[in-house]
XYZ file of C-alpha atoms in Angstrom:
190
model
C -4.773 92.369 40.999
C -6.988 91.525 43.948
C -7.248 88.009 45.311
C -11.039 88.024 44.955
C -10.675 88.775 41.260
C -8.232 85.879 40.852
C -10.677 83.239 42.105
C -13.614 84.723 40.202
C -11.658 84.408 36.995
C -10.811 80.770 37.762
C -14.507 80.068 38.415
C -15.420 81.737 35.110
C -13.138 79.320 33.238
C -15.804 76.624 33.913
C -13.543 73.579 34.042
C -14.340 70.156 35.484
C -10.790 69.162 36.356
C -8.660 69.944 39.357
C -6.008 72.642 38.953
C -2.839 72.394 40.971
C -0.802 75.581 40.939
C 2.856 75.596 41.840
C 4.469 79.022 42.119
C 8.249 79.291 42.304
C 10.528 82.276 42.286
C 12.840 81.563 39.343
C 15.101 84.593 39.657
C 14.956 87.885 41.490
C 12.513 89.335 38.928
C 10.948 86.189 37.427
C 8.256 83.854 38.728
C 7.499 80.394 37.358
C 3.886 79.220 37.581
C 3.209 75.569 36.801
C -0.404 74.422 36.380
C -1.171 70.717 36.531
C -4.610 69.609 35.331
C -5.958 66.422 36.937
C -9.239 64.565 36.870
C -9.566 61.494 39.099
C -12.876 60.580 37.455
C -11.134 59.711 34.180
C -9.799 56.144 34.070
C -7.788 56.640 30.871
C -4.093 56.537 31.699
C -3.357 58.804 28.741
C -4.412 61.719 30.948
C -1.136 61.253 32.830
C 0.831 62.115 29.697
C -0.496 65.676 29.662
C 2.351 67.812 31.022
C 1.818 70.763 33.338
C 1.376 74.154 31.678
C 4.260 76.425 32.626
C 4.215 80.196 32.545
C 7.195 82.416 33.396
C 7.233 86.167 33.808
C 7.755 89.123 36.061
C 5.179 89.670 38.822
C 3.754 92.603 36.832
C 3.472 90.570 33.610
C 1.747 87.734 35.420
C -0.663 90.162 37.103
C -1.658 91.573 33.741
C -1.684 88.538 31.413
C -1.935 85.444 33.584
C -5.509 84.491 32.688
C -5.134 85.477 29.052
C -2.260 82.987 28.720
C -3.659 80.074 30.721
C -7.337 80.148 29.826
C -7.197 78.460 26.412
C -4.589 75.741 27.220
C -6.301 74.850 30.521
C -9.722 74.633 28.865
C -8.309 72.507 26.036
C -6.664 70.065 28.470
C -9.844 69.918 30.559
C -11.935 69.224 27.440
C -9.522 66.491 26.352
C -9.681 64.760 29.738
C -13.487 65.091 29.809
C -13.699 63.589 26.317
C -11.491 60.683 27.415
C -13.785 60.106 30.372
C -16.949 60.297 28.242
C -15.393 58.029 25.619
C -14.580 55.340 28.189
C -18.068 55.546 29.693
C -19.539 55.258 26.211
C -17.421 52.192 25.485
C -18.554 50.535 28.706
C -22.190 51.272 27.927
C -21.849 50.053 24.339
C -20.165 46.854 25.476
C -22.805 46.157 28.106
C -25.591 46.758 25.610
C -24.008 45.000 22.670
C -25.903 42.120 21.187
C -22.873 39.910 21.561
C -22.650 40.534 25.319
C -26.375 39.942 25.749
C -26.131 36.770 23.715
C -23.176 35.609 25.816
C -25.124 36.345 28.990
C -28.177 34.497 27.665
C -26.029 31.472 26.762
C -24.535 31.423 30.250
C -28.014 31.546 31.813
C -29.256 28.737 29.556
C -26.189 26.647 30.351
C -26.759 27.163 34.076
C -30.408 26.194 33.699
C -29.496 22.992 31.805
C -26.993 22.082 34.520
C -29.588 22.562 37.268
C -32.238 20.607 35.368
C -29.836 17.703 34.786
C -28.988 17.572 38.503
C -32.663 17.600 39.459
C -33.424 14.796 37.004
C -30.510 12.719 38.308
C -31.612 13.232 41.922
C -35.177 12.235 41.068
C -33.972 9.029 39.401
C -31.714 8.216 42.364
C -34.610 8.639 44.801
C -36.541 5.895 43.047
C -33.494 3.614 42.991
C -32.526 4.027 39.328
C -28.868 4.779 40.007
C -27.547 3.834 36.569
C -30.079 6.149 34.937
C -29.268 8.837 37.500
C -25.559 8.528 36.703
C -26.328 8.853 32.973
C -28.572 11.880 33.546
C -25.798 13.824 35.315
C -24.259 16.721 33.364
C -21.031 15.866 31.553
C -17.796 17.140 33.125
C -16.551 18.295 29.712
C -19.573 20.570 29.333
C -19.288 22.008 32.868
C -15.603 22.004 33.908
C -16.377 24.603 36.578
C -18.573 21.993 38.334
C -16.151 19.100 37.831
C -15.803 18.226 41.523
C -19.551 18.272 42.199
C -20.315 16.090 39.178
C -17.602 13.559 40.044
C -18.852 13.399 43.636
C -22.386 12.588 42.431
C -21.043 10.011 39.963
C -19.137 8.266 42.761
C -22.209 8.365 44.987
C -24.384 6.719 42.323
C -21.716 4.192 41.287
C -21.559 2.873 44.842
C -25.236 1.987 44.537
C -25.124 0.123 41.256
C -21.624 -1.394 41.297
C -21.332 -3.824 44.210
C -18.182 -3.861 46.271
C -16.053 -6.936 45.514
C -15.986 -8.125 49.136
C -19.607 -7.431 49.902
C -20.633 -9.264 46.712
C -18.559 -12.313 47.730
C -20.101 -12.290 51.194
C -23.617 -12.002 49.768
C -22.968 -14.883 47.375
C -21.567 -17.013 50.206
C -24.649 -16.272 52.327
C -26.932 -17.185 49.447
C -25.072 -20.475 48.905
C -25.287 -21.272 52.627
C -29.014 -20.564 52.649
C -29.539 -22.751 49.597
C -27.534 -25.566 51.187
C -29.677 -25.415 54.338
C -32.840 -25.539 52.271
C -31.490 -28.446 50.255
C -30.518 -30.372 53.403
C -33.925 -29.846 54.983
C -35.596 -31.207 51.873
C -33.410 -34.351 51.817
C -33.433 -34.907 55.595
C -36.989 -34.737 56.756
């Protein structure tokens, strides 16, 4: 057998996987050829269960019948791995195109839009000084747990505007009382 003939015959097998040949001298007159079929493009881990194809014979026997013995098993293993790969790609495509996935995606988009609209409405109300209404217009934390911190921050910001601080309220009241007392004194003491 010529080397050129060997590689031509491999090319004629028309396989998509990688062949790894391991040739070992088993005994004085026997050679062991192990062929491992691999395909890195296939993500299915089941491909790793396929054992190498082993062939043992004398150098003369292997020269004569090597390709006759390996052709069918190698092509079958290659077809199996290719089918696994195509199956997984088909599953991914089907999942991406499924009505349920599209519906889920549409719901997520609508939910995001509602969140943004609620924030815009709350900001608009806050700009005109309607802080209680702005606080009420904010999205609910239970509906948007992923935005919990942002919502709570806005709630605190608005609460500061419509719930007076205890000390500042006391000071304001004291100032108002003092002002009223001055006015009252001016009226009684002309």
